Amino acid sequence: MRRIAAALLMLGTLAAGLGAEAYRFTLEEAVAYGLANSTSIRTKALALAAAQTDLAAAKAGYYPSLSAGVSYTHLFDQPYSSFFGYTAASDPVGVSVDLGQTIYSFGKIAAGVRLAQLGVDQGQRDLDEEKRTTILTIERAFYGYLLALEVQRINRETLVRRQDALEVARTRFEAGLTADFEVLRAES
């Protein structure tokens, strides 16, 4: 989260400092950009997808299973025998089809499905929490950046006013209207 905020702040600062064209994000655009490019959100989304796959695998125990297989074995030609004549073995081919249905599993399938559903729920909560945390971090960085810009503007105005006050104090000192103390105070 902090990396996203720091990256946004650094991106704006570097772009402005290098004279490059700076990206101007609204808060909504910054949040959308952060959510779309967050690796932690992608990680949580992948974890949620894995949990959903585990749930589908756990539910597969409720359904019948069908499997089919074919086997082929090539046997070499048998040698010629003068007593029996030529004997050649045939190449055996095997075909199998299996259908299975679990009738009663003593609650193992149901418990596995419940556990997988809890994993999906937890993954969804983790993803939602990561999104909320990312949004909060981006909003803090955005408003912190705006605050820094405003403080910078105020400091510039303060500097200009102090320079004007110093110029007035010097002019008054040169005219003999004030003591040098006023100039020293304006310089500080």
XYZ file of N, CA, C and O in Angstrom:
752
model
N 0.806 -1.167 0.000
C 0.000 0.000 0.000
C 0.867 1.254 0.000
O 0.619 2.174 -0.745
N 1.811 1.271 0.899
C 2.676 2.438 0.985
C 3.505 2.586 -0.276
O 3.848 3.692 -0.662
N 3.819 1.443 -0.901
C 4.578 1.509 -2.145
C 3.766 2.189 -3.240
O 4.309 2.933 -4.039
N 2.464 1.939 -3.276
C 1.611 2.562 -4.280
C 1.567 4.064 -4.050
O 1.721 4.856 -4.981
N 1.367 4.456 -2.789
C 1.315 5.880 -2.469
C 2.642 6.548 -2.782
O 2.681 7.642 -3.361
N 3.724 5.910 -2.409
C 5.045 6.480 -2.672
C 5.303 6.566 -4.171
O 5.868 7.544 -4.659
N 4.861 5.556 -4.905
C 5.066 5.575 -6.356
C 4.282 6.701 -7.007
O 4.799 7.401 -7.887
N 3.027 6.895 -6.577
C 2.243 7.996 -7.126
C 2.866 9.343 -6.796
O 2.951 10.235 -7.642
N 3.303 9.502 -5.551
C 3.919 10.758 -5.138
C 5.225 10.988 -5.882
O 5.497 12.087 -6.359
N 6.046 9.935 -6.013
C 7.317 10.068 -6.722
C 7.101 10.344 -8.203
O 7.825 11.143 -8.789
N 6.108 9.693 -8.786
C 5.818 9.908 -10.195
C 5.466 11.363 -10.451
O 5.992 11.986 -11.368
N 4.602 11.917 -9.625
C 4.228 13.319 -9.790
C 5.388 14.255 -9.550
O 5.591 15.222 -10.278
N 6.185 13.965 -8.529
C 7.325 14.823 -8.202
C 8.388 14.756 -9.283
O 8.922 15.786 -9.699
N 8.726 13.547 -9.737
C 9.758 13.407 -10.763
C 9.327 14.031 -12.083
O 10.121 14.696 -12.750
N 8.086 13.814 -12.454
C 7.617 14.364 -13.720
C 7.627 15.887 -13.680
O 8.015 16.534 -14.648
N 7.245 16.464 -12.563
C 7.252 17.917 -12.447
C 8.686 18.443 -12.391
O 9.003 19.485 -12.953
N 9.563 17.716 -11.715
C 10.945 18.166 -11.562
C 11.748 18.054 -12.840
O 12.680 18.821 -13.073
N 11.423 17.125 -13.696
C 12.178 16.934 -14.928
C 11.643 17.795 -16.074
O 12.180 17.771 -17.166
N 10.603 18.533 -15.813
C 10.035 19.362 -16.858
C 9.198 18.562 -17.835
O 8.786 19.064 -18.868
N 8.948 17.307 -17.530
C 8.142 16.461 -18.399
C 6.678 16.793 -18.186
O 6.305 17.463 -17.231
N 5.884 16.293 -19.087
C 4.458 16.503 -18.929
C 3.977 15.667 -17.749
O 4.145 14.451 -17.727
N 3.394 16.309 -16.766
C 2.954 15.621 -15.561
C 1.554 15.057 -15.777
O 0.725 15.665 -16.446
N 1.305 13.897 -15.209
C -0.024 13.324 -15.241
C -0.861 14.043 -14.196
O -0.435 14.217 -13.061
N -2.028 14.425 -14.564
C -2.953 15.066 -13.640
C -4.094 14.086 -13.394
O -4.941 13.872 -14.251
N -4.080 13.490 -12.227
C -5.117 12.542 -11.851
C -6.153 13.227 -10.980
O -5.808 14.019 -10.105
N -7.405 12.892 -11.211
C -8.416 13.198 -10.216
C -8.340 12.071 -9.183
O -7.670 11.058 -9.409
N -9.036 12.250 -8.087
C -9.010 11.201 -7.058
C -9.564 9.897 -7.606
O -8.985 8.831 -7.379
N -10.634 9.966 -8.368
C -11.251 8.754 -8.911
C -10.297 8.063 -9.897
O -10.208 6.838 -9.918
N -9.610 8.856 -10.718
C -8.662 8.272 -11.667
C -7.476 7.638 -10.937
O -7.000 6.572 -11.331
N -7.011 8.291 -9.867
C -5.897 7.732 -9.102
C -6.295 6.419 -8.447
O -5.526 5.452 -8.455
N -7.502 6.367 -7.904
C -7.978 5.129 -7.275
C -8.137 4.031 -8.317
O -7.705 2.894 -8.099
N -8.722 4.367 -9.460
C -8.901 3.363 -10.521
C -7.551 2.858 -11.017
O -7.368 1.651 -11.228
N -6.589 3.762 -11.189
C -5.251 3.369 -11.633
C -4.582 2.466 -10.593
O -3.977 1.453 -10.943
N -4.699 2.826 -9.340
C -4.095 2.025 -8.273
C -4.716 0.645 -8.159
O -4.009 -0.353 -7.978
N -6.037 0.565 -8.272
C -6.705 -0.740 -8.192
C -6.358 -1.620 -9.392
O -6.212 -2.827 -9.252
N -6.217 -1.004 -10.542
C -5.920 -1.789 -11.749
C -4.482 -2.292 -11.768
O -4.202 -3.331 -12.369
N -3.565 -1.606 -11.100
C -2.150 -1.948 -11.187
C -1.554 -2.467 -9.884
O -0.332 -2.588 -9.783
N -2.369 -2.785 -8.926
C -1.869 -3.267 -7.636
C -1.536 -4.758 -7.711
O -2.391 -5.591 -8.019
N -0.290 -5.089 -7.410
C 0.102 -6.496 -7.415
C -0.503 -7.250 -6.235
O -0.784 -8.443 -6.347
N -0.706 -6.568 -5.121
C -1.297 -7.257 -3.977
C -2.760 -7.609 -4.250
O -3.226 -8.676 -3.833
N -3.470 -6.769 -4.973
C -4.859 -7.094 -5.331
C -4.874 -8.246 -6.332
O -5.703 -9.150 -6.236
N -3.948 -8.233 -7.264
C -3.864 -9.356 -8.217
C -3.571 -10.660 -7.487
O -4.124 -11.715 -7.817
N -2.690 -10.599 -6.498
C -2.356 -11.799 -5.727
C -3.585 -12.329 -4.993
O -3.850 -13.535 -4.996
N -4.336 -11.422 -4.357
C -5.551 -11.840 -3.633
C -6.604 -12.376 -4.607
O -7.318 -13.324 -4.279
N -6.698 -11.791 -5.799
C -7.662 -12.282 -6.795
C -7.280 -13.684 -7.273
O -8.153 -14.542 -7.468
N -5.978 -13.917 -7.448
C -5.530 -15.260 -7.838
C -5.781 -16.273 -6.718
O -6.151 -17.423 -6.987
N -5.596 -15.856 -5.474
C -5.879 -16.751 -4.345
C -7.364 -17.085 -4.290
O -7.744 -18.231 -4.008
N -8.216 -16.097 -4.580
C -9.658 -16.347 -4.618
C -10.007 -17.314 -5.746
O -10.811 -18.234 -5.561
N -9.399 -17.137 -6.910
C -9.657 -18.055 -8.031
C -9.213 -19.473 -7.689
O -9.895 -20.453 -8.038
N -8.090 -19.603 -6.987
C -7.624 -20.933 -6.574
C -8.606 -21.561 -5.582
O -8.887 -22.768 -5.654
N -9.142 -20.759 -4.675
C -10.115 -21.273 -3.707
C -11.400 -21.709 -4.416
O -12.011 -22.723 -4.047
N -11.814 -20.961 -5.439
C -13.005 -21.347 -6.195
C -12.767 -22.652 -6.966
O -13.666 -23.482 -7.083
N -11.552 -22.833 -7.459
C -11.206 -24.088 -8.130
C -11.225 -25.248 -7.142
O -11.706 -26.349 -7.461
N -10.720 -25.009 -5.932
C -10.765 -26.044 -4.896
C -12.207 -26.401 -4.546
O -12.517 -27.570 -4.301
N -13.090 -25.405 -4.514
C -14.502 -25.670 -4.233
C -15.118 -26.534 -5.331
O -15.850 -27.482 -5.051
N -14.809 -26.211 -6.584
C -15.337 -27.012 -7.696
C -14.818 -28.447 -7.613
O -15.559 -29.405 -7.878
N -13.558 -28.611 -7.236
C -12.992 -29.965 -7.106
C -13.650 -30.715 -5.960
O -13.891 -31.926 -6.063
N -13.952 -29.998 -4.874
C -14.607 -30.662 -3.746
C -16.035 -31.074 -4.104
O -16.497 -32.147 -3.706
N -16.726 -30.245 -4.868
C -18.094 -30.579 -5.275
C -18.133 -31.713 -6.296
O -19.172 -32.338 -6.484
N -17.024 -31.982 -6.955
C -16.977 -33.060 -7.948
C -17.251 -34.412 -7.313
O -17.685 -35.340 -8.001
N -17.037 -34.536 -6.010
C -17.314 -35.802 -5.335
C -18.789 -36.155 -5.302
O -19.150 -37.305 -5.098
N -19.674 -35.177 -5.483
C -21.111 -35.435 -5.499
C -21.576 -36.075 -6.810
O -22.634 -36.666 -6.871
N -20.793 -35.932 -7.848
C -21.222 -36.347 -9.181
C -20.574 -37.668 -9.577
O -19.508 -38.021 -9.098
N -21.212 -38.387 -10.489
C -20.609 -39.636 -10.957
C -19.330 -39.356 -11.746
O -19.158 -38.286 -12.327
N -18.458 -40.317 -11.727
C -17.224 -40.181 -12.502
C -17.214 -41.247 -13.594
O -17.641 -42.374 -13.380
N -16.730 -40.847 -14.735
C -16.666 -41.747 -15.877
C -15.251 -41.697 -16.402
O -14.680 -40.631 -16.578
N -14.678 -42.868 -16.608
C -13.333 -42.921 -17.176
C -13.304 -44.013 -18.235
O -14.004 -45.015 -18.139
N -12.504 -43.775 -19.245
C -12.376 -44.739 -20.328
C -10.898 -44.937 -20.608
O -10.092 -44.024 -20.421
N -10.557 -46.112 -21.056
C -9.163 -46.387 -21.353
C -9.026 -47.387 -22.483
O -9.894 -48.222 -22.711
N -7.942 -47.259 -23.185
C -7.628 -48.174 -24.277
C -6.174 -48.566 -24.111
O -5.323 -47.724 -23.822
N -5.883 -49.847 -24.299
C -4.495 -50.298 -24.244
C -4.211 -51.180 -25.451
O -5.083 -51.892 -25.949
N -2.985 -51.105 -25.909
C -2.566 -51.869 -27.073
C -1.160 -52.355 -26.791
O -0.307 -51.588 -26.363
N -0.929 -53.625 -27.052
C 0.396 -54.203 -26.863
C 0.816 -54.860 -28.164
O 0.097 -55.706 -28.707
N 1.959 -54.475 -28.672
C 2.475 -55.069 -29.900
C 3.394 -56.225 -29.525
O 4.371 -56.047 -28.806
N 3.057 -57.391 -29.997
C 3.881 -58.567 -29.758
C 4.696 -58.846 -31.019
O 4.219 -58.672 -32.138
N 5.912 -59.303 -30.829
C 6.765 -59.628 -31.972
C 6.308 -60.938 -32.609
O 5.684 -61.775 -31.961
N 6.640 -61.090 -33.877
C 6.285 -62.324 -34.584
C 6.953 -63.517 -33.899
O 8.088 -63.443 -33.436
N 6.212 -64.602 -33.859
C 6.735 -65.812 -33.256
C 7.643 -66.531 -34.274
O 7.422 -66.451 -35.481
N 8.642 -67.191 -33.788
C 9.525 -67.908 -34.734
C 8.782 -69.072 -35.421
O 7.833 -69.619 -34.893
N 9.285 -69.431 -36.571
C 8.686 -70.514 -37.347
C 9.117 -71.851 -36.767
O 10.273 -72.078 -36.473
N 8.144 -72.684 -36.601
C 8.438 -74.013 -36.069
C 7.993 -75.049 -37.111
O 6.890 -74.989 -37.621
N 8.877 -76.022 -37.413
C 8.539 -77.023 -38.424
C 7.519 -78.022 -37.897
O 6.785 -78.632 -38.647
N 7.457 -78.180 -36.617
C 6.553 -79.148 -36.032
C 5.114 -78.627 -36.074
O 4.193 -79.337 -36.399
N 4.954 -77.373 -35.687
C 3.606 -76.805 -35.645
C 3.304 -75.906 -36.839
O 2.196 -75.453 -37.004
N 4.259 -75.630 -37.604
C 4.068 -74.668 -38.672
C 4.355 -73.260 -38.141
O 4.910 -73.077 -37.066
N 3.953 -72.310 -38.878
C 4.216 -70.923 -38.485
C 3.165 -70.487 -37.477
O 1.971 -70.619 -37.725
N 3.601 -69.939 -36.348
C 2.657 -69.437 -35.348
C 2.933 -67.952 -35.146
O 4.062 -67.532 -34.903
N 1.915 -67.173 -35.243
C 2.040 -65.735 -35.005
C 1.034 -65.338 -33.947
O -0.119 -65.760 -34.003
N 1.482 -64.574 -33.027
C 0.584 -64.115 -31.966
C -0.140 -62.862 -32.447
O 0.395 -62.075 -33.209
N -1.338 -62.684 -31.989
C -2.069 -61.463 -32.340
C -1.717 -60.383 -31.316
O -1.323 -60.668 -30.195
N -1.875 -59.122 -31.745
C -1.611 -58.006 -30.839
C -2.871 -57.720 -30.034
O -3.901 -57.342 -30.597
N -2.833 -57.895 -28.717
C -4.051 -57.702 -27.921
C -4.383 -56.213 -27.756
O -3.513 -55.385 -27.594
N -5.654 -55.919 -27.822
C -6.178 -54.572 -27.602
C -7.171 -54.681 -26.457
O -8.046 -55.540 -26.450
N -7.031 -53.774 -25.480
C -7.947 -53.769 -24.352
C -8.702 -52.448 -24.293
O -8.135 -51.391 -24.492
N -9.980 -52.524 -24.025
C -10.829 -51.338 -23.903
C -11.552 -51.452 -22.574
O -12.092 -52.511 -22.243
N -11.574 -50.324 -21.828
C -12.282 -50.353 -20.551
C -13.046 -49.053 -20.359
O -12.610 -47.989 -20.777
N -14.181 -49.158 -19.732
C -15.001 -48.003 -19.367
C -15.437 -48.239 -17.927
O -15.963 -49.299 -17.598
N -15.198 -47.233 -17.085
C -15.564 -47.349 -15.672
C -16.496 -46.200 -15.313
O -16.240 -45.045 -15.638
N -17.560 -46.514 -14.611
C -18.499 -45.523 -14.109
C -18.585 -45.719 -12.609
O -18.795 -46.829 -12.135
N -18.380 -44.613 -11.863
C -18.423 -44.723 -10.412
C -19.254 -43.612 -9.804
O -19.280 -42.489 -10.289
N -19.966 -43.936 -8.733
C -20.759 -42.950 -8.002
C -20.624 -43.250 -6.524
O -20.872 -44.369 -6.085
N -20.226 -42.228 -5.776
C -20.129 -42.392 -4.329
C -21.541 -42.375 -3.756
O -22.299 -41.435 -3.987
N -21.862 -43.399 -3.017
C -23.198 -43.489 -2.430
C -23.198 -42.879 -1.032
O -24.052 -42.078 -0.701
N -22.196 -43.230 -0.238
C -22.125 -42.664 1.104
C -20.660 -42.552 1.485
O -19.914 -43.520 1.379
N -20.270 -41.361 1.917
C -18.861 -41.151 2.246
C -18.664 -40.775 3.710
O -17.624 -40.255 4.072
N -19.686 -41.002 4.528
C -19.630 -40.714 5.955
C -19.340 -39.228 6.213
O -18.651 -38.870 7.154
N -19.839 -38.349 5.339
C -19.701 -36.910 5.531
C -18.409 -36.305 5.033
O -18.199 -35.097 5.181
N -17.527 -37.090 4.434
C -16.238 -36.559 3.984
C -16.413 -35.559 2.838
O -15.758 -34.521 2.825
N -17.283 -35.865 1.897
C -17.475 -34.956 0.763
C -18.119 -33.663 1.231
O -17.671 -32.563 0.874
N -19.152 -33.757 2.060
C -19.834 -32.558 2.553
C -18.882 -31.697 3.385
O -18.885 -30.466 3.269
N -18.061 -32.332 4.199
C -17.094 -31.570 5.006
C -16.053 -30.900 4.110
O -15.667 -29.750 4.353
N -15.637 -31.598 3.081
C -14.684 -31.004 2.141
C -15.277 -29.814 1.401
O -14.603 -28.801 1.176
N -16.542 -29.917 1.026
C -17.216 -28.808 0.343
C -17.375 -27.625 1.293
O -17.131 -26.472 0.905
N -17.770 -27.899 2.540
C -17.892 -26.802 3.517
C -16.559 -26.116 3.744
O -16.475 -24.888 3.800
N -15.507 -26.887 3.862
C -14.171 -26.323 4.066
C -13.734 -25.505 2.850
O -13.192 -24.404 2.996
N -14.001 -26.005 1.666
C -13.649 -25.263 0.449
C -14.473 -23.983 0.335
O -13.961 -22.941 -0.092
N -15.749 -24.035 0.744
C -16.591 -22.831 0.714
C -16.076 -21.792 1.706
O -16.076 -20.593 1.414
N -15.610 -22.230 2.845
C -15.000 -21.300 3.809
C -13.742 -20.658 3.217
O -13.483 -19.474 3.443
N -12.988 -21.436 2.460
C -11.803 -20.886 1.796
C -12.172 -19.823 0.771
O -11.497 -18.796 0.658
N -13.253 -20.040 0.029
C -13.724 -19.044 -0.949
C -14.186 -17.780 -0.229
O -13.857 -16.656 -0.637
N -14.951 -17.967 0.853
C -15.423 -16.808 1.611
C -14.264 -15.999 2.177
O -14.264 -14.767 2.124
N -13.267 -16.698 2.714
C -12.097 -16.009 3.261
C -11.313 -15.291 2.167
O -10.857 -14.175 2.353
N -11.182 -15.927 1.014
C -10.498 -15.295 -0.113
C -11.209 -14.037 -0.577
O -10.566 -13.031 -0.902
N -12.545 -14.072 -0.588
C -13.316 -12.886 -0.985
C -13.147 -11.767 0.040
O -12.979 -10.602 -0.323
N -13.164 -12.125 1.320
C -12.956 -11.097 2.358
C -11.556 -10.497 2.273
O -11.384 -9.285 2.426
N -10.566 -11.342 2.022
C -9.191 -10.836 1.876
C -9.077 -9.879 0.696
O -8.426 -8.840 0.789
N -9.706 -10.238 -0.420
C -9.670 -9.377 -1.607
C -10.369 -8.050 -1.327
O -9.847 -6.982 -1.676
N -11.532 -8.092 -0.690
C -12.253 -6.857 -0.370
C -11.442 -5.979 0.575
O -11.382 -4.754 0.398
N -10.822 -6.596 1.577
C -10.009 -5.829 2.532
C -8.800 -5.206 1.837
O -8.432 -4.056 2.115
N -8.180 -5.949 0.934
C -7.025 -5.414 0.202
C -7.438 -4.233 -0.666
O -6.710 -3.238 -0.757
N -8.603 -4.316 -1.293
C -9.101 -3.195 -2.096
C -9.369 -1.974 -1.225
O -8.989 -0.853 -1.588
N -10.006 -2.182 -0.072
C -10.273 -1.049 0.831
C -8.977 -0.413 1.318
O -8.856 0.817 1.363
N -8.008 -1.242 1.666
C -6.728 -0.728 2.141
C -6.005 0.044 1.041
O -5.440 1.114 1.288
N -6.046 -0.478 -0.171
C -5.403 0.206 -1.299
C -6.078 1.540 -1.577
O -5.399 2.554 -1.791
N -7.403 1.570 -1.556
C -8.132 2.821 -1.778
C -7.784 3.841 -0.704
O -7.523 5.017 -1.002
N -7.745 3.401 0.552
C -7.412 4.311 1.645
C -5.998 4.862 1.501
O -5.762 6.065 1.676
N -5.071 4.015 1.122
C -3.683 4.457 0.949
C -3.570 5.463 -0.192
O -2.866 6.475 -0.070
N -4.257 5.195 -1.285
C -4.221 6.112 -2.424
C -4.859 7.449 -2.055
O -4.335 8.517 -2.399
N -5.981 7.400 -1.344
C -6.631 8.653 -0.938
C -5.733 9.453 -0.001
O -5.629 10.679 -0.125
N -5.079 8.791 0.927
C -4.159 9.504 1.824
C -3.006 10.127 1.035
O -2.619 11.269 1.295
N -2.454 9.375 0.096
C -1.352 9.916 -0.710
C -1.835 11.082 -1.569
O -1.137 12.092 -1.704
N -3.023 10.961 -2.124
C -3.571 12.011 -2.975
C -3.778 13.296 -2.173
O -3.333 14.378 -2.583
N -4.440 13.173 -1.034
C -4.684 14.367 -0.221
C -3.389 14.891 0.401
O -3.235 16.096 0.587
N -2.469 14.007 0.716
C -1.162 14.455 1.209
C -0.417 15.241 0.151
O 0.231 16.261 0.448
N -0.521 14.814 -1.092
C 0.115 15.534 -2.199
C -0.526 16.905 -2.375
O 0.164 17.912 -2.548
N -1.866 16.950 -2.330
C -2.554 18.241 -2.438
C -2.190 19.166 -1.287
O -1.994 20.375 -1.483
N -2.076 18.598 -0.090
C -1.676 19.403 1.067
C -0.262 19.938 0.886
O 0.011 21.108 1.176
N 0.634 19.107 0.383
C 2.015 19.556 0.166
C 2.060 20.677 -0.870
O 2.819 21.646 -0.713
N 1.258 20.577 -1.918
C 1.204 21.649 -2.909
C 0.686 22.950 -2.295
O 1.210 24.036 -2.573
N -0.326 22.841 -1.458
C -0.889 24.042 -0.816
C 0.102 24.657 0.163
O 0.258 25.881 0.216
N 0.792 23.821 0.923
C 1.816 24.333 1.856
C 2.928 25.011 1.067
O 3.432 26.068 1.463
N 3.310 24.440 -0.058
C 4.342 25.046 -0.890
C 3.887 26.408 -1.410
O 4.641 27.377 -1.414
N 2.637 26.521 -1.837
C 2.097 27.797 -2.312
C 2.076 28.833 -1.187
O 2.474 29.982 -1.380
N 1.666 28.406 -0.012
C 1.625 29.322 1.138
C 3.035 29.777 1.501
O 3.265 30.958 1.801
N 3.991 28.867 1.469
C 5.378 29.236 1.776
C 5.924 30.233 0.756
O 6.667 31.149 1.122
N 5.570 30.073 -0.495
C 6.008 31.033 -1.517
C 5.411 32.407 -1.259
O 6.091 33.433 -1.362
N 4.120 32.436 -0.925
C 3.479 33.718 -0.614
C 4.117 34.358 0.609
O 4.346 35.574 0.631
N 4.396 33.550 1.612
C 5.023 34.069 2.829
C 6.397 34.643 2.510
O 6.767 35.715 3.014
N 7.156 33.965 1.663
C 8.479 34.446 1.276
C 8.378 35.787 0.548
O 9.141 36.719 0.839
N 7.425 35.884 -0.379
C 7.250 37.152 -1.099
C 6.879 38.272 -0.135
O 7.433 39.395 -0.209
N 5.995 38.006 0.797
C 5.592 39.045 1.768
C 6.745 39.433 2.686
O 6.911 40.610 3.010
N 7.540 38.466 3.083
C 8.694 38.794 3.941
C 9.744 39.597 3.170
O 10.381 40.477 3.734
N 9.927 39.260 1.895
C 10.868 40.045 1.084
C 10.356 41.476 0.918
O 11.143 42.441 0.980
N 9.052 41.643 0.730
C 8.479 42.985 0.643
C 8.662 43.736 1.964
O 9.000 44.930 1.969
N 8.430 43.031 3.092
C 8.598 43.677 4.398
C 10.054 44.074 4.626
O 10.337 45.138 5.186
N 10.989 43.230 4.177
C 12.414 43.560 4.310
C 12.753 44.783 3.475
O 13.484 45.681 3.928
N 12.224 44.859 2.292
C 12.481 46.012 1.415
C 11.927 47.293 2.035
O 12.582 48.344 2.016
N 10.746 47.190 2.623
C 10.158 48.364 3.295
C 11.001 48.764 4.491
O 11.282 49.965 4.709
N 11.461 47.762 5.276
C 12.281 48.074 6.459
C 13.604 48.713 6.041
O 14.079 49.663 6.697
N 14.214 48.235 4.990
C 15.483 48.835 4.511
C 15.260 50.272 4.020
O 16.061 51.157 4.289
N 14.183 50.457 3.278
C 13.878 51.805 2.788
C 13.630 52.757 3.948
O 14.125 53.896 3.956
N 12.918 52.322 4.949
C 12.653 53.171 6.124
C 13.928 53.434 6.911
O 14.138 54.540 7.415
N 14.816 52.408 6.964
C 16.089 52.599 7.675
C 16.966 53.611 6.936
O 17.587 54.479 7.558
N 17.020 53.457 5.611
C 17.823 54.386 4.812
C 17.274 55.812 4.897
O 18.029 56.785 4.805
N 15.972 55.939 5.100
C 15.373 57.261 5.236
C 15.523 57.803 6.645
O 15.213 58.966 6.911
N 15.996 56.965 7.572
C 16.202 57.383 8.948
C 14.956 57.341 9.790
O 14.920 57.934 10.868
N 13.932 56.636 9.364
C 12.680 56.577 10.103
C 12.665 55.459 11.151
O 11.868 55.513 12.090
N 13.506 54.427 10.982
C 13.537 53.317 11.940
C 14.979 52.961 12.253
O 15.913 53.351 11.549
N 15.106 52.188 13.315
C 16.436 51.733 13.730
C 16.812 50.481 12.934
O 15.977 49.860 12.267
N 18.093 50.121 13.016
C 18.562 48.931 12.293
C 17.962 47.647 12.850
O 17.972 46.608 12.201
N 17.408 47.738 14.050
C 16.749 46.577 14.647
C 15.579 46.107 13.787
O 15.342 44.902 13.648
N 14.822 47.034 13.207
C 13.690 46.668 12.352
C 14.166 45.926 11.098
O 13.509 44.985 10.645
N 15.299 46.320 10.548
C 15.848 45.627 9.380
C 16.280 44.219 9.768
O 16.030 43.248 9.053
N 16.940 44.095 10.918
C 17.383 42.762 11.379
C 16.180 41.848 11.636
O 16.231 40.666 11.316
N 15.154 42.415 12.212
C 13.954 41.595 12.477
C 13.303 41.171 11.164
O 12.813 40.046 11.026
N 13.261 41.994 10.158
C 12.670 41.655 8.856
C 13.522 40.618 8.123
O 13.001 39.835 7.335
N 14.837 40.641 8.374
C 15.715 39.666 7.717
C 15.554 38.276 8.295
O 15.854 37.287 7.637
N 15.118 38.147 9.522
C 15.024 36.831 10.154
C 13.763 36.086 9.802
O 12.881 36.495 9.213
